[in-house]
XYZ file of C-alpha atoms in Angstrom:
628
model
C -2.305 23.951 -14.281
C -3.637 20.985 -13.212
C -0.774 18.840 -14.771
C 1.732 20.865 -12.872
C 0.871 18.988 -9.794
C 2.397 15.962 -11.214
C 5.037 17.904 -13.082
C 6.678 19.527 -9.920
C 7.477 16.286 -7.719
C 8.491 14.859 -11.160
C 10.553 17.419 -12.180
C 12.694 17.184 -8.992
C 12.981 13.391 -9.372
C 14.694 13.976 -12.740
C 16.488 16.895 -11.588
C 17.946 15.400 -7.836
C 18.705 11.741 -9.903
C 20.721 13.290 -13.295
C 21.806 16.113 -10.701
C 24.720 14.230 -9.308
C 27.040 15.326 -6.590
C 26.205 19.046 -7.193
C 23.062 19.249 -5.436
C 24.286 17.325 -2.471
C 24.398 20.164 -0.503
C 21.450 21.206 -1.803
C 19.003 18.548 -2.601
C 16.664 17.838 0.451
C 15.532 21.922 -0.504
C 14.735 21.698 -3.664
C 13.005 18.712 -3.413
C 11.023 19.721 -0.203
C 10.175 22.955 -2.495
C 9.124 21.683 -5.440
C 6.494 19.360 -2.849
C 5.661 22.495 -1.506
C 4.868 24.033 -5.146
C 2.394 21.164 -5.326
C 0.997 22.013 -2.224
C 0.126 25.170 -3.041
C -0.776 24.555 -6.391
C -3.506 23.041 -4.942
C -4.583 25.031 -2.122
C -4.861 27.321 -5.342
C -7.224 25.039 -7.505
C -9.388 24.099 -4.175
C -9.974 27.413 -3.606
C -10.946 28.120 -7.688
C -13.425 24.847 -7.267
C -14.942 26.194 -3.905
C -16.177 28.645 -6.092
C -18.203 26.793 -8.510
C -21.598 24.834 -8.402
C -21.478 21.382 -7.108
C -22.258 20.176 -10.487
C -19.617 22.175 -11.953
C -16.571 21.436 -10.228
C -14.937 19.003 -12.429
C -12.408 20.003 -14.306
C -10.290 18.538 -17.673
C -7.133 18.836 -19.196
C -6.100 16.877 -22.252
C -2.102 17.280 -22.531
C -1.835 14.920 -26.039
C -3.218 11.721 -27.485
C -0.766 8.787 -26.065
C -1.737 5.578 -28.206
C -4.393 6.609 -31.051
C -4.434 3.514 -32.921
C -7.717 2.999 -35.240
C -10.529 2.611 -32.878
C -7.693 2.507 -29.226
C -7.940 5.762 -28.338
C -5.384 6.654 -24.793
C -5.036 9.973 -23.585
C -2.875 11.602 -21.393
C -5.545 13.636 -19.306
C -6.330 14.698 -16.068
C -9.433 14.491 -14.535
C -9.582 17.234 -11.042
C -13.110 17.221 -9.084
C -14.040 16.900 -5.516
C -13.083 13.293 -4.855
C -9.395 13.427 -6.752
C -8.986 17.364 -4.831
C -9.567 15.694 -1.802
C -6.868 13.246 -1.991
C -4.202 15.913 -3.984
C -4.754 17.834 -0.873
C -4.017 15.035 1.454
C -0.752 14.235 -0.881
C 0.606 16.657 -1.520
C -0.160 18.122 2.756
C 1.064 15.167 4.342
C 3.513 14.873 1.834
C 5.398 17.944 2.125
C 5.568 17.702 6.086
C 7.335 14.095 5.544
C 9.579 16.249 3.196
C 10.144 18.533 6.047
C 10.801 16.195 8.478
C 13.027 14.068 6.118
C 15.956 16.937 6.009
C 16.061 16.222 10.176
C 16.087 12.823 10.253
C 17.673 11.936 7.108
C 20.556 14.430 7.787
C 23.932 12.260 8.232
C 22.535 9.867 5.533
C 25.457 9.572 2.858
C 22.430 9.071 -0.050
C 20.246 11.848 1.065
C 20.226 13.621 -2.441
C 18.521 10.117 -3.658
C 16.415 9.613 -0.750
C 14.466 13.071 -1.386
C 15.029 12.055 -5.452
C 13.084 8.608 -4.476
C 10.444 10.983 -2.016
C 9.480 13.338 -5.220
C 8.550 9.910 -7.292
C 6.242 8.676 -4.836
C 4.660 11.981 -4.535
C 4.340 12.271 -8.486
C 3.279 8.354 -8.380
C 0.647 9.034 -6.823
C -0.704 12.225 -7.735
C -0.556 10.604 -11.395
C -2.780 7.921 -10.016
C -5.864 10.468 -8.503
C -5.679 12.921 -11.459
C -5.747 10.364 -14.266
C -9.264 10.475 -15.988
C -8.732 7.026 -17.312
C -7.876 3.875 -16.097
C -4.538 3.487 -18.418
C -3.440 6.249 -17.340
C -4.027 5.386 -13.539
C -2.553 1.936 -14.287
C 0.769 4.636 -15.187
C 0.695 6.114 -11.748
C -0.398 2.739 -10.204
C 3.210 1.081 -11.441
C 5.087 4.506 -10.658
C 3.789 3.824 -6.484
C 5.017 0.337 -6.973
C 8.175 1.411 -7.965
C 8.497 4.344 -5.426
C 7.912 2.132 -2.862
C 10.420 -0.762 -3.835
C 13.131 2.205 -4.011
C 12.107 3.485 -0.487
C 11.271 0.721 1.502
C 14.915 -0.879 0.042
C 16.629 2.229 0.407
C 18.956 0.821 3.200
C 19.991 -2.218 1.119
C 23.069 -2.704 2.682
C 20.752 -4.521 5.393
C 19.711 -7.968 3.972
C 16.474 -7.456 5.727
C 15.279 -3.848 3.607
C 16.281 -5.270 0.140
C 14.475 -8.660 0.916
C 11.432 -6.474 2.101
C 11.871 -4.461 -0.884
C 11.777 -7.492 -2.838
C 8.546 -9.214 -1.402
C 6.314 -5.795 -1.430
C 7.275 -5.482 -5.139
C 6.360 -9.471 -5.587
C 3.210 -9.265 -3.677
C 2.026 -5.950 -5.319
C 2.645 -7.374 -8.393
C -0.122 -10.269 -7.756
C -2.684 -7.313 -7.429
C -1.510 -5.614 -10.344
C -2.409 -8.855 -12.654
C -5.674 -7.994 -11.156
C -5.715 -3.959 -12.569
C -4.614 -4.924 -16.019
C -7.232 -7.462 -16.545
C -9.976 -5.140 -15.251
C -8.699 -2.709 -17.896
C -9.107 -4.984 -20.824
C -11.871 -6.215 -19.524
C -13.202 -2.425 -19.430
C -11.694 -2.004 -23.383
C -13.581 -5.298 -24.136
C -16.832 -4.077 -23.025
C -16.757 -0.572 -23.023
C -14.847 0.396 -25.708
C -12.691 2.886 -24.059
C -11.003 3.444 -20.668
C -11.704 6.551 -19.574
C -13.836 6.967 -16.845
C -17.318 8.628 -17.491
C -17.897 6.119 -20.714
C -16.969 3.525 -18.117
C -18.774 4.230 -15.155
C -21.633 5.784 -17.007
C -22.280 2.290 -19.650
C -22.402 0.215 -16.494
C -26.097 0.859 -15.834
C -26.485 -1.374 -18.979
C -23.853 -3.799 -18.564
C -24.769 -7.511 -16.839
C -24.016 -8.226 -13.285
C -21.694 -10.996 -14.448
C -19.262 -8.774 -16.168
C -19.294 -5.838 -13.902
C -19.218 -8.975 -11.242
C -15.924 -9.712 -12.927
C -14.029 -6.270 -13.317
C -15.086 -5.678 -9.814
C -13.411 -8.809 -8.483
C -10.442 -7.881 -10.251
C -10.131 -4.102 -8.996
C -10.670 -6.088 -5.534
C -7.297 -7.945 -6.131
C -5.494 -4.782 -7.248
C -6.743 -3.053 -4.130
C -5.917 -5.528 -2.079
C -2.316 -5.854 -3.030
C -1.729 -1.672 -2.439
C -3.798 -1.177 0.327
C -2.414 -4.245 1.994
C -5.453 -5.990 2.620
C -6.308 -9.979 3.087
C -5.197 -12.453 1.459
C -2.163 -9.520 -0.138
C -1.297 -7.835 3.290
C 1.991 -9.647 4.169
C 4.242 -7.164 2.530
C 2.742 -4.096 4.876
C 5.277 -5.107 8.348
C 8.277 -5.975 6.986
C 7.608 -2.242 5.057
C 8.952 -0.995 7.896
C 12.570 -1.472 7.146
C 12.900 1.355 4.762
C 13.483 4.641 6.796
C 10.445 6.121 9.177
C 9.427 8.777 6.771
C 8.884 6.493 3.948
C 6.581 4.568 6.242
C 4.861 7.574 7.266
C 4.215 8.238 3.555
C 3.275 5.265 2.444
C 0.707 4.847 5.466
C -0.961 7.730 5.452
C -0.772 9.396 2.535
C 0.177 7.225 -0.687
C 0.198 3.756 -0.936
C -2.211 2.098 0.823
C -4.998 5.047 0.214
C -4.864 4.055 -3.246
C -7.086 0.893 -3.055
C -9.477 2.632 -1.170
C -9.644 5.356 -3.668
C -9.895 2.526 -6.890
C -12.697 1.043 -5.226
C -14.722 4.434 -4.689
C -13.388 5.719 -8.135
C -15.043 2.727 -9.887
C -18.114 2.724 -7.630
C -20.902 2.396 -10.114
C -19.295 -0.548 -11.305
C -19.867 -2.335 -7.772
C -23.589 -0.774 -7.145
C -24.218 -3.333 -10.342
C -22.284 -6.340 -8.835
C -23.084 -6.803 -5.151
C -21.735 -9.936 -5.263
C -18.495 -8.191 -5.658
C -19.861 -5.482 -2.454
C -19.943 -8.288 -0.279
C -16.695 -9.383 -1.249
C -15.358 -6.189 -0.262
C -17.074 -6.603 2.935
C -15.876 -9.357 4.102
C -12.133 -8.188 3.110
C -12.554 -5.600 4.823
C -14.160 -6.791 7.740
C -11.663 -10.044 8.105
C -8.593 -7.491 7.521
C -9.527 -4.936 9.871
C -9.244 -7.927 12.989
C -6.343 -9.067 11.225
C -4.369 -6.069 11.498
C -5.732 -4.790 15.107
C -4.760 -8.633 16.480
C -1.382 -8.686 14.878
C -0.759 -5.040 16.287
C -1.773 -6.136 19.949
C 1.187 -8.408 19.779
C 3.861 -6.645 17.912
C 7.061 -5.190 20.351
C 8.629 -3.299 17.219
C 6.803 -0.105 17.803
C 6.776 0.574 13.396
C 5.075 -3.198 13.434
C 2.520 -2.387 15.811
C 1.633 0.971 13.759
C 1.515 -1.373 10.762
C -0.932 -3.711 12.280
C -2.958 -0.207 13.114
C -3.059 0.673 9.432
C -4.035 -2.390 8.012
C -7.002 -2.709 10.248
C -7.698 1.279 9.572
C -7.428 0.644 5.832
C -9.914 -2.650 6.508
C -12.334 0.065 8.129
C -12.082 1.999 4.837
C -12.718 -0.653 2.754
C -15.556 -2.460 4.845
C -17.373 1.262 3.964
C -16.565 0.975 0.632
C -18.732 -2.354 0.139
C -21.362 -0.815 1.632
C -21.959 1.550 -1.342
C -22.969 4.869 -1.488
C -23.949 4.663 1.929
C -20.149 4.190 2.865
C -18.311 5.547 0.201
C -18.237 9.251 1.640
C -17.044 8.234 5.216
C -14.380 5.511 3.653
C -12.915 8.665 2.364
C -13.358 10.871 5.438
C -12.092 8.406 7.657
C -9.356 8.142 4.773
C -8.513 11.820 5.689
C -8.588 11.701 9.084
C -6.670 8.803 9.265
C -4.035 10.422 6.751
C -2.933 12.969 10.049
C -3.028 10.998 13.043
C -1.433 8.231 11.547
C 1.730 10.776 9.600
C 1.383 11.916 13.246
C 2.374 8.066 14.927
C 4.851 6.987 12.687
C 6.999 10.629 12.456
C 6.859 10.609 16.058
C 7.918 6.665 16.638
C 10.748 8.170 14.207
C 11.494 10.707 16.859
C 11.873 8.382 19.712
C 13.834 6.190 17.391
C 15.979 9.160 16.738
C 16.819 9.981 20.304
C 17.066 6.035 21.315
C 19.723 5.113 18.654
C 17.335 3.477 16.408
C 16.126 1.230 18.744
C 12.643 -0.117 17.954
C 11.467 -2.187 20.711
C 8.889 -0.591 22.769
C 9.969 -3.160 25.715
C 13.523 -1.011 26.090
C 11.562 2.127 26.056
C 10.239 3.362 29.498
C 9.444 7.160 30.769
C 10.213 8.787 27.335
C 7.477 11.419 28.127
C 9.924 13.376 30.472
C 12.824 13.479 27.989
C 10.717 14.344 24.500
C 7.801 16.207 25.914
C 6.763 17.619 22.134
C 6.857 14.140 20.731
C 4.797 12.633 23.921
C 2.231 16.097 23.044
C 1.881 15.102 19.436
C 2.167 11.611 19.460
C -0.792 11.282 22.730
C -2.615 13.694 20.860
C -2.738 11.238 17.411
C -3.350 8.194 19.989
C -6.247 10.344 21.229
C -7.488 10.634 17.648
C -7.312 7.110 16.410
C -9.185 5.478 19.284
C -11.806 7.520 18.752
C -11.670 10.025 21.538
C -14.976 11.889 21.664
C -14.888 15.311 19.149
C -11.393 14.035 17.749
C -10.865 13.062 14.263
C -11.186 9.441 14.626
C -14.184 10.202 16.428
C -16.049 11.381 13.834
C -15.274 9.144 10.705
C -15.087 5.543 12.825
C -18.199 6.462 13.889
C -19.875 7.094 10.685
C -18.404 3.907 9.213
C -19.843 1.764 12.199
C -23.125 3.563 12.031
C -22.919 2.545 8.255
C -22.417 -0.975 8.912
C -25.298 -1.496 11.392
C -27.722 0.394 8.573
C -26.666 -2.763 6.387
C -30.086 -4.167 8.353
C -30.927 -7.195 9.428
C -28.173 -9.683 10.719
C -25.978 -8.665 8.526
C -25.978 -5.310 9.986
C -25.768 -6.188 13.400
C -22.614 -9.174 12.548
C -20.758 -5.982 10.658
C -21.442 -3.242 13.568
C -20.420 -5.872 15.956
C -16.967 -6.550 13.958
C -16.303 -2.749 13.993
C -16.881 -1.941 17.865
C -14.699 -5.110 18.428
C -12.421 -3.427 16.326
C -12.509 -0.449 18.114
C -11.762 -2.186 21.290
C -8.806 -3.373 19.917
C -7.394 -0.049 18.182
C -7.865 1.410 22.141
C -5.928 -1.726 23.413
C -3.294 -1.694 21.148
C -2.115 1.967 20.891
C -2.652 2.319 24.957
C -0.300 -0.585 24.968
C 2.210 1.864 22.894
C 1.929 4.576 24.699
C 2.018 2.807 28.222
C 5.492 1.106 26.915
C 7.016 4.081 25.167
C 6.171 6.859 27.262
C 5.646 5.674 30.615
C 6.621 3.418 33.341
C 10.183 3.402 34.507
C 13.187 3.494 31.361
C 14.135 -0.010 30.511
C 16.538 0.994 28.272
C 20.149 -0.653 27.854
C 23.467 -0.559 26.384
C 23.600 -1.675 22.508
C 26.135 -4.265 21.537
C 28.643 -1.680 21.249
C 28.282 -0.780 25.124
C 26.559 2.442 23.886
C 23.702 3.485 26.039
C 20.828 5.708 24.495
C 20.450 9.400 25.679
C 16.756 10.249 24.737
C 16.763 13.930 24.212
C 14.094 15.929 21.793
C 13.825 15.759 17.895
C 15.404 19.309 16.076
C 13.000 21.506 14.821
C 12.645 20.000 11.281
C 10.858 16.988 12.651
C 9.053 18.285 15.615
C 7.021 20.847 13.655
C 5.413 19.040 11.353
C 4.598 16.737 14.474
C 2.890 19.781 15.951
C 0.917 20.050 12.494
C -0.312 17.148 12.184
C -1.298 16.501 15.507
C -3.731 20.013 15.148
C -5.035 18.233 12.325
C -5.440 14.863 14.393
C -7.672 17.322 16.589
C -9.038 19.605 14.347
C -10.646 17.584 11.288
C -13.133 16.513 13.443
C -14.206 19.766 14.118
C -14.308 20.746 10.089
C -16.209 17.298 9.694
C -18.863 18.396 12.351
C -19.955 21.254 10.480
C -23.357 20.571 9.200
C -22.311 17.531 7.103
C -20.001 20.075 5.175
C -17.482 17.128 4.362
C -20.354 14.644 3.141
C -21.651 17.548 0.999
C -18.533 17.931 -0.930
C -18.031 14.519 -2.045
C -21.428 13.724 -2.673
C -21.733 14.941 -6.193
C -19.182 12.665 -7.013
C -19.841 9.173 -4.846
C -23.277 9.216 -4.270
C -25.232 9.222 -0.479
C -27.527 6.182 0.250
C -29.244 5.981 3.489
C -29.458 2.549 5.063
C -31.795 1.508 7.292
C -30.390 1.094 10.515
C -31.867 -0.454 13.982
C -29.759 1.910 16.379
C -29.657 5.942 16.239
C -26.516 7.477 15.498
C -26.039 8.151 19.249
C -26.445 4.670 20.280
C -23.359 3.568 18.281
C -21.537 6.778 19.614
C -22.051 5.601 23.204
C -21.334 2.079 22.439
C -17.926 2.951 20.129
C -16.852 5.026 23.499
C -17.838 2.325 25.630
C -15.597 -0.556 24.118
C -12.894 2.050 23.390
C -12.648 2.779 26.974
C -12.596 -1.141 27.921
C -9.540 -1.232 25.649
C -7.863 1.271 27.154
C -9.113 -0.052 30.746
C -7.814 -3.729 29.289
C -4.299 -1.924 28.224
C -3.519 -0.150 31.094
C -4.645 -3.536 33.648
C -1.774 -5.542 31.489
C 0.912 -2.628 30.975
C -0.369 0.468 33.580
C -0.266 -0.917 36.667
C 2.829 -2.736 37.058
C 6.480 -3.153 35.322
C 6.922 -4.661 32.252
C 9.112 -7.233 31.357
C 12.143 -5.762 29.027
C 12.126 -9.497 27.438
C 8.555 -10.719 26.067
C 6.866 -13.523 27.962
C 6.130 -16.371 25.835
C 2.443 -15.943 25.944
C -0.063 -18.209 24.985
C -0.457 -19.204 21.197
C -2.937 -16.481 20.075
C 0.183 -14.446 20.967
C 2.789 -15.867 19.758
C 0.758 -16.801 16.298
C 0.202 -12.956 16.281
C 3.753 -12.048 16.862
C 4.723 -13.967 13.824
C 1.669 -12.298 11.814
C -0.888 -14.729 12.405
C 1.123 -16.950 10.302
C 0.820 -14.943 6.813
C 3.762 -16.114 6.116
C 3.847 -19.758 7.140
C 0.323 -20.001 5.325
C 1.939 -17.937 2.034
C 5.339 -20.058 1.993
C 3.027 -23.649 2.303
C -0.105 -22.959 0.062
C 2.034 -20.366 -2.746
C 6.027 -20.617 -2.271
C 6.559 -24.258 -1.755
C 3.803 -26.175 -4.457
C 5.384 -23.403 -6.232
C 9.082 -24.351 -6.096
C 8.020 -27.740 -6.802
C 5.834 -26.994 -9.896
C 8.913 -25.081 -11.396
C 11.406 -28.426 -10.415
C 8.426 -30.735 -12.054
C 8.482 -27.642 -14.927
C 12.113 -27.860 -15.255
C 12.392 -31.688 -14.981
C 9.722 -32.463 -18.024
C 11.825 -29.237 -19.827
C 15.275 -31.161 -19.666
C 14.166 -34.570 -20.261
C 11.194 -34.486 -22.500
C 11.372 -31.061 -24.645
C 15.067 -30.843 -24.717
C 14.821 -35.017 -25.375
C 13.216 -34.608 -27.924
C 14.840 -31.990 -29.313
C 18.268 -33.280 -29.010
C 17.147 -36.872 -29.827
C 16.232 -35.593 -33.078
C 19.457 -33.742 -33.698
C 21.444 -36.766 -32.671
C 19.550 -39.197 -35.240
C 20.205 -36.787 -37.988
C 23.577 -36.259 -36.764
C 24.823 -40.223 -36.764
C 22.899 -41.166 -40.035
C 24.339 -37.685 -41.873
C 27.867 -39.362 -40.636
C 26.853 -42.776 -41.728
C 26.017 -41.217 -45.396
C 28.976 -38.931 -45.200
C 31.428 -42.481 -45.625
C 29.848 -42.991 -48.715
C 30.707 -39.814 -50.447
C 34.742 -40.575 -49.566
C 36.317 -39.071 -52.496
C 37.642 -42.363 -54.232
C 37.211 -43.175 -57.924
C 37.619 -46.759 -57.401
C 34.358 -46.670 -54.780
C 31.924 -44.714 -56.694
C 32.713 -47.774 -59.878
C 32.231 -50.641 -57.692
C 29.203 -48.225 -56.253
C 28.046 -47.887 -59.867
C 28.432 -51.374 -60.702
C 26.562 -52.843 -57.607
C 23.540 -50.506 -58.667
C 23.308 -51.264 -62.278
C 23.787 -55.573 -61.227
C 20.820 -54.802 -58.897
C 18.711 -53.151 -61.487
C 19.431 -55.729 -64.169
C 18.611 -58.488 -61.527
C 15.390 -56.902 -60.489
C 14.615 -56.587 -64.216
C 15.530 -60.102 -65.028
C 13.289 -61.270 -62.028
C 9.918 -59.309 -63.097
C 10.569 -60.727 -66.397
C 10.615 -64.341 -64.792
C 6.992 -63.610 -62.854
């Protein structure tokens, strides 16, 4: 059963791709419904393992031997307990309400049938990736995301800019993915298999230098799906490909996946903490990263991009922080999985009644002419600032409370990076929700003399808004139940206790406290008088940010460019010394074959005078040794 989680989504991949024009008509349905199968195929299986012992919860299924080759032994197996149900149920939840909202917003697309084709991949992608119970196998589901996503994000390749995006998150995530496969011969090397228990259980006896090693390397592969310093540049220009697929791969899919290797693999770090505090630090750097960048950003997708790179940097801070942090990396995971669907499916519904338009400058006063999107979309923003007894509230809170039990000035440096952080989430989303939906409307004919007529997103897409944004609200609630969430994971990631200098309602107060002084700092800038429908220049900070904080000037200067001239130099020394060589020896065996071929020219008279001249030299060198 539990393979038929992968098998559904898959299934209508194959089915809506070899289809062809038949299920034109029909294809958004069946692929919605075969999500939906998944969905409920694991309600089913949560409910079976809600029913079992903590200790008895994991479950196995061995479909057939893949490579059995003497003593290389991969399976094709899936491995379902608490941590791998959690994130099937975020999948395949999330998942199937971007399905949903898809047949709306997709609706007068000419390639729907492959859009919702491209949709079921990612979904199988991924759920491949959490239910493999080795690392092979998740290396399988790893690639299959990769791919999904350079099919999505691409999808519009008629515009230059998607297939070039397309291009670079496929180039980028291919860096990281040098990192996977090395970890996983690394593993083979050492461990003598790939699955996980033999893994994670031999690395209680395994040195700190090799487990230092695999770690670094699951760090790169992380880094390059979750989007994370020095790998996140792909994660903005993302946002080309159509609003659901970023709504997928933010939430749900793509950029979870890191965060889930790390925890997956976490007795491998509790023996390397030189490889924790590498995480750290990623994490910690990353998180300002992506809140600064998102401060800046006009493109309302670009801004929620920033957002999730710092979320995910949140996530992964946690994650360094061991089994202290691994259970609230994943709740925060969850949480963040709603009320981020939440932001991006509704900046797809203002898109959708402002003609596509993206920039939050043109927007204005959108609250009075899409009151269910300015419901479910405030209610997300109230959730990922950390409103008191809202999702967000709950698992930031944890993760800064984590940080600060890190002790000593370490602790306080890493709680101080996460309140600062918080400030910043406040600022920045206030910012989008003073620009989109309020203020007077700023908006203005296209180039076509076309003016936008906001009006309110069908059904299709405003009822999964109204889903998620009850989960936005409600997790926090389910998370506040006598540690019920922390419980559930725990048999399966471990609980440390730190030792931390502040109570847990010290860093409660203080996370409110800056989060209010971002939205107080937001609504000073944006609130209380009109803004500009062209962007000041700013000062550098800003216009650095606008442009990414330079990712790309630094990638293009330190990578692209030695680069290009390491492949000339490469080239060069190729044409003139290996292909020199090559042809100067084929030339010198060419001209003296040709200077031996006149000898043999086919006249008798030639080969006598030859044969004379040969026997008068041998006589005469006879005669001469004769003389001596």
């Amino acid at each position: 059963m539990i393979g038929l989680l992968v098998g559904a989504p898959l299934l209508g991949a194959a089915v809506l791709l070899v289809g062809g024009r038949y299920l034109e008509r029909v294809g958004h349905w069946v692929a919605t419904a075969l999500a939906a199968v998944s969905l409920v195929l694991a309600a089913t299986l949560f409910f079976d393992m809600l029913g079992r012992d903590g200790e008895d919860r994991a479950l196995h299924q061995h479909l057939f031997s893949w490579i059995p080759v003497a003593d290389f032994q991969a399976d094709v197996a899936f491995r379902l307990d608490q941590l791998s149900m959690t994130f099937v149920l975020l999948i395949t939840s999330v998942g199937t309400l971007i399905h949903l909202y898809s047949i709306g917003y997709m609706e007068h697309d000419p390639r729907r049938r492959r859009f919702f084709a491209y949709l079921n991949l990612f979904l199988a992608a991924m759920l491949l990736l959490v239910l493999a119970d080795n690392y092979l196998l998740l290396y399988v589901g790893w690639e299959g995301v990769g791919l999904a996503s350079f099919l999505l994000i691409g999808f519009w390749q008629h515009k230059p800019s998607a297939a070039t995006a397309a291009k670079k998150a496929f180039v980028v995530n291919r860096v990281g993915d040098v990192g996977l496969a090395i970890a996983v011969m690394l593993m083979f090397t050492t461990f003598g298999s790939f699955a996980f228990e033999p893994v994670l259980a031999g690395a209680n006896e395994t040195s700190e230098g090799t487990l230092t090693a695999i770690g670094l390397m699951l760090l790169l592969a992380a880094c390059g799906k979750s989007a994370q310093v020095p790998l996140q540049s792909w994660l903005g220009d993302a946002m080309e490909g159509p609003t659901p697929v970023s709504a997928l791969i933010h939430a749900a899919t793509m950029v979870t996946a890191g965060v889930y290797l790390i925890t997956r693999s976490g007795a491998i770090f509790n023996g390397a903490p030189d490889a924790q505090t590498v995480v750290i630090v990623v994490g910690a750097v990353t998180l300002l990263f992506g809140a600064i960048v998102g401060c800046a950003k006009d493109d309302i997708k670009k801004a929620l991009a920033g957002s999730t790179m710092s979320q995910i940097g949140y996530m992964m801070l946690a994650t360094g922080l061991g089994p202290v942090g691994y259970v609230f990396a994943i709740m925060h995971l969850v949480t963040h999985g709603f009320f981020k669907a939440g932001l991006f499916l509704g900046a797809g519904s203002v898109m959708h009644g402002m003609n596509d338009e993206v920039d939050m400058r043109r927007y204005g006063g959108l609250r009075k002419y899409m009151p269910i999107t300015f419901v479910t979309f405030g209610l997300a923003y109230l959730a990922i600032i950390g409103f008191p007894y809202l999702s967000g509230y709950f698992s930031k809170d944890e993760i800064i409370y984590a940080g600060f039990s890190k002790g000593g000035a370490e602790g306080w440096l890493l709680g101080g990076v996460m309140l600062l952080g918080a400030a910043l989430t406040a600022y920045y989303m206030t910012r989008i929700m003073l620009l989109t939906f309020f203020g007077e409307k700023r908006w203005q004919p296209d180039a076509q003399g076309h003016e936008p007529h906001p009006h309110e997103s069908p059904l299709s897409m405003t009822i999964p808004m109204m889903v998620l944004a009850v989960g936005s609200v409600g997790a926090g609630f389910f998370f506040d139940q006598g540690e019920t969430f922390v419980h559930w994971l725990e048999p399966v990631t471990g609980l440390g206790h730190g030792d931390s200098p502040v109570s847990h309602g010290m860093v409660a107060l203080a996370a409110t406290g800056v989060m209010l002084l971002g939205v107080a700092g937001a609504w000073w800038q944006y609130g209380r008088r009109p803004v500009e429908a062209v962007a000041p220049s700013g000062r550098w900070i800003t216009r650095a940010a606008r442009r990414d904080l330079l990712q790309d000037d630094f990638n293009h200067a330190v990578l692209v460019r030695p680069g290009n001239y390491l492949t000339r130099g490469l080239v060069y020394l190729d044409h003139k010394l290996v292909d020199g060589v090559v042809n100067g020896t084929a030339a010198s065996f060419g001209g003296l074959s040709g200077r031996l071929r006149r000898v043999q020219n086919g006249f008798a008279r030639t080969y006598a005078v030859s044969m004379f001249g040969g026997a008068a030299v041998l006589v005469a060198a006879t005669l001469l040794m004769r003389a001596v």
